[in-house]
């Protein structure tokens, strides 16, 4: 499956979502999407209502549950996971027999060490991390938004960001700055014993 962690479009148009669906549909894979701060939920949900596309959905396979959650706040670059969304996550995990969980969200649940970027992060990251830890089943959380790589362990949960399929932000920068790195994606392989492999793949510059 393909997991797209938000900011599918930039120009607030239904036509942009149509273009996204045309491009991703050619992969012949299920495409699981969650919104980012640049998405328009109403347009996004409408564009993704028919398979192979899925909006904020969950999927179970190989003793893993994969759950997408919404971390966006309307009209704001920074995010926050609402109480209702955390409750939905808890309920989805409780309803599943899978021993392992991967959570997908747009905003980083941890600080990135970049002054400007951390002002538009996740305002309840600590609460979200505590909730993931409490479940005892979450092994992995992946996010987007930061346009750079991140990979670290927090209380036994691996937290991973994948660079953008567009341009990248300079890591550690105090002010907004574009990096010269090319687009990238990541392959993650989830094993039934709860372990996983991941590989970051940089594409050639266009
Ligand atoms: Fe974003």
mmCIF file of N, CA and C and ligand atoms in Angstrom, residues 5-7 36-38 77 106-107 120 144-147 169, ligand 1:
data_model
loop_
_atom_site.group_PDB
_atom_site.id
_atom_site.type_symbol
_atom_site.label_atom_id
_atom_site.label_comp_id
_atom_site.label_asym_id
_atom_site.label_seq_id
_atom_site.Cartn_x
_atom_site.Cartn_y
_atom_site.Cartn_z
ATOM 1 N N UNK A 5 1.209 11.056 3.696
ATOM 2 C CA UNK A 5 0.994 11.709 4.994
ATOM 3 C C UNK A 5 0.721 13.213 4.863
ATOM 4 N N UNK A 6 -0.185 13.554 3.942
ATOM 5 C CA UNK A 6 -0.710 14.915 3.911
ATOM 6 C C UNK A 6 -0.009 15.885 2.974
ATOM 7 N N UNK A 7 -0.680 17.038 2.780
ATOM 8 C CA UNK A 7 -0.238 18.048 1.806
ATOM 9 C C UNK A 7 -0.184 17.440 0.406
ATOM 10 N N UNK A 36 -3.033 17.140 5.350
ATOM 11 C CA UNK A 36 -2.008 18.039 5.880
ATOM 12 C C UNK A 36 -2.565 19.448 5.909
ATOM 13 N N UNK A 37 -1.779 20.388 6.406
ATOM 14 C CA UNK A 37 -2.270 21.757 6.549
ATOM 15 C C UNK A 37 -2.587 22.415 5.207
ATOM 16 N N UNK A 38 -2.024 21.916 4.101
ATOM 17 C CA UNK A 38 -2.323 22.499 2.788
ATOM 18 C C UNK A 38 -3.541 21.846 2.133
ATOM 19 N N UNK A 77 -1.042 26.447 9.975
ATOM 20 C CA UNK A 77 0.060 25.596 9.494
ATOM 21 C C UNK A 77 0.402 24.535 10.540
ATOM 22 N N UNK A 106 0.212 13.820 9.981
ATOM 23 C CA UNK A 106 0.937 14.806 9.178
ATOM 24 C C UNK A 106 2.010 15.543 9.977
ATOM 25 N N UNK A 107 1.654 16.020 11.158
ATOM 26 C CA UNK A 107 2.576 16.870 11.926
ATOM 27 C C UNK A 107 3.506 16.042 12.819
ATOM 28 N N UNK A 120 5.471 25.611 13.942
ATOM 29 C CA UNK A 120 4.309 25.104 13.198
ATOM 30 C C UNK A 120 4.257 23.575 13.279
ATOM 31 N N UNK A 144 4.781 13.553 7.981
ATOM 32 C CA UNK A 144 5.303 14.328 6.853
ATOM 33 C C UNK A 144 5.641 15.732 7.314
ATOM 34 N N UNK A 145 5.158 16.749 6.620
ATOM 35 C CA UNK A 145 5.169 18.150 7.029
ATOM 36 C C UNK A 145 6.553 18.808 7.095
ATOM 37 N N UNK A 146 7.570 18.084 7.527
ATOM 38 C CA UNK A 146 8.853 18.725 7.838
ATOM 39 C C UNK A 146 9.834 18.730 6.660
ATOM 40 N N UNK A 147 9.489 18.068 5.566
ATOM 41 C CA UNK A 147 10.320 18.106 4.343
ATOM 42 C C UNK A 147 11.792 17.780 4.619
ATOM 43 N N UNK A 169 13.224 21.105 3.174
ATOM 44 C CA UNK A 169 13.620 22.191 4.069
ATOM 45 C C UNK A 169 14.996 21.869 4.653
HETATM 46 FE FE1 LIG B 1 2.442 20.417 6.080
#
